[in-house]
């Protein structure tokens, strides 16, 4: 046997290291170049695009309209790009991301197929040293984590997976060449956004589909369709105002008039007419933003939840299946609201069966399929639509520490602690794009990415101008921010759901509400104030 060779590569010296080359990492490269900084992104995938590179399952599509879900930093870009449909498919979004990389010449600054394994900050030299699984050693004063919030796919620890004779897949690790389910008996485990989008497509192709649902999720019709030329031209004519207006909305998405009254202030018939209109229009934002208190008042929320439950009962013909699909364990919108095309209708097909994985959990994957506590199912393929170790997974996968022995994994054992979701006390010069404690996942992600990276770029400029070499979040500011994030969350209905926002989908993960749900305007105001006060709550050295 040939001796194992250890590849030692020359140390790479940079001004900033970017981890990840999805939408966040690419925008980071663009901004850092604008500051005259030498930067490089390290990306585990063999292509750029992050979420949109990995999640290629059938039916994968964004649930925010494309004219909103796109970069705003270049007016030329947003004017020239043509979105073919109201909601972008995974393929179309990936094409867009690749176009952006080429148009702004970012590709050469990305190292693909390379996973960052450790990141260590030296308190004496104020330098981060990052190592990768390919043997790179990279040194830079700043490290920018653009690692994504839903980038650590998770297959539950089922007994027996290795014995399965068929093929199995996870939605977040879908094979590039696609999967042909024709003639197969397929089992799908999981009914979150990924499952809900994928199930109609698999049902249309497979011989038989069994869906194992543990928790029913609310889903609204997307009403996707080709981009209407008038819609596109009006939007593009008003792009700068639309982008600006988005910052004044809680979810960072413009075009929906702010609600003015409680759902309970409106007579039932009128309220149901309003819900009906929104159901016909499609999309989740207008529905949740229809009344002021749908996410803060349980009685108000019940009216919207019951409206959707009745829709499900109206669509799904089999009564048992309809009741199983009608969510009753959480208020609508407190888990990520799904958007679908023909999801509920799919259960009227003769080749689709819904099973209740709550009353009869999946116990074991067997050679020929799977066994629940009630029954054995023979399957040729199993698809795990079981989600991600959200928000903290990707950062905790990297061994992040400082020279004095502080480890991020240890610090975050009881849940993530950040100041503004941007920095972590004890870890100087490390910025996180849309980290836990920021509104990122509760907003139009690209708006939040741009807002974060713009703030980081301004901060780096400030440090350079003032001759500082180190910025570090203060413990006190961090604690106050974490308390505030919690306090705001507990004024809403969000904590009533066992969601990935709470870490509830990962056995053993500490349950704390991770995103900031105070809305984009309050958050941006706070970030801007902190900067205006000379980076209040941070120690600059
Ligand atoms: P998810 O929302 O976390 O859903 C995972 C599903 O798997 C849940 O139904 C969960 O049930 C189930 N599950 C997990 N472990 C299980 C087990 N041991 N037995 C049975 N069922 C199990 O994951 P996702 O659907 O991939 O979506 C994650 C997030 O990605 C979304 O919320 C959204 O933010 C984003 N996303 C967006 C889009 C879009 O833009 N259209 C599409 C896909 C995903 P429980 O609920 O009972 O835990």
XYZ file of C-alpha atoms and ligand atoms in Angstrom, residues 51-52 55 57 59-64 69 88 93 150 154-158 170-172 189-197 212-217 329-330 335-339 357-358 361-362 384-388 390 441 498-501 504-507, ligand 1:
111
model
C -29.161 26.388 -1.497
C -29.986 26.599 -5.193
C -31.778 21.545 -3.580
C -35.502 17.943 -6.045
C -40.591 20.928 -8.124
C -37.965 22.996 -6.233
C -38.954 26.593 -6.606
C -38.688 29.784 -4.586
C -41.730 30.816 -2.566
C -40.991 34.532 -2.946
C -36.180 37.511 -4.829
C -38.306 31.061 -10.062
C -32.382 30.777 -9.983
C -30.549 25.671 5.729
C -30.440 15.993 8.046
C -31.524 12.387 7.610
C -33.046 11.161 10.866
C -31.084 8.514 12.640
C -33.333 5.646 11.530
C -32.390 13.761 0.651
C -34.028 16.813 -0.933
C -31.037 18.962 0.005
C -40.802 11.124 4.690
C -41.493 14.745 5.590
C -44.061 17.326 4.599
C -42.332 20.705 5.048
C -41.801 23.139 2.158
C -39.555 20.673 0.288
C -41.946 17.730 0.623
C -44.970 19.835 -0.270
C -43.305 21.073 -3.475
C -45.252 9.583 5.794
C -46.448 12.727 7.531
C -45.534 13.445 11.127
C -46.899 16.998 11.291
C -49.402 18.436 8.847
C -48.267 21.794 7.505
C -51.122 21.455 16.228
C -49.856 24.946 15.405
C -44.053 27.126 11.013
C -42.765 28.286 7.679
C -45.918 28.557 5.550
C -45.597 26.364 2.448
C -46.546 27.383 -1.090
C -46.176 9.020 11.085
C -47.275 10.683 14.329
C -43.742 6.561 13.668
C -41.174 5.182 11.254
C -36.079 12.144 2.965
C -37.685 15.565 2.935
C -36.667 15.775 6.556
C -35.070 19.197 6.601
C -31.896 20.688 7.966
C -31.141 24.979 10.653
C -34.915 33.521 7.485
C -42.340 22.889 17.164
C -40.409 24.333 14.259
C -36.861 24.464 12.985
C -36.923 28.140 14.079
C -37.288 21.432 17.491
C -36.646 19.226 14.453
C -33.271 18.033 15.753
C -33.423 15.575 18.642
P -38.717 21.060 7.245
O -39.617 22.192 7.059
O -37.883 21.009 8.464
O -39.596 19.747 7.140
C -39.082 18.495 7.483
C -40.187 17.498 7.515
O -39.676 16.232 7.843
C -41.243 17.826 8.547
O -42.499 17.477 8.034
C -40.842 16.918 9.700
O -41.884 16.617 10.582
C -40.411 15.706 8.936
N -39.572 14.817 9.721
C -38.362 15.085 10.255
N -37.916 14.027 10.934
C -38.869 13.060 10.826
C -38.998 11.755 11.328
N -38.061 11.206 12.093
N -40.125 11.064 11.022
C -41.083 11.621 10.267
N -41.018 12.859 9.786
C -39.926 13.573 10.058
O -37.704 20.891 6.003
P -37.896 21.373 4.487
O -39.212 20.971 3.967
O -36.703 20.927 3.747
O -37.900 22.937 4.594
C -36.952 23.636 5.386
C -37.022 25.100 5.073
O -36.333 25.350 3.841
C -38.413 25.643 4.831
O -39.112 25.888 6.001
C -38.103 26.895 4.028
O -37.689 27.930 4.850
C -36.934 26.429 3.183
N -37.464 25.949 1.891
C -37.969 26.898 1.054
C -38.516 26.503 -0.131
C -39.065 27.532 -1.026
O -38.608 28.629 -1.140
N -40.085 27.200 -1.710
C -38.570 25.167 -0.492
C -38.035 24.226 0.373
C -37.500 24.626 1.577
P -42.129 17.559 11.884
O -42.729 18.814 11.353
O -43.023 16.761 12.715
O -40.773 17.798 12.504
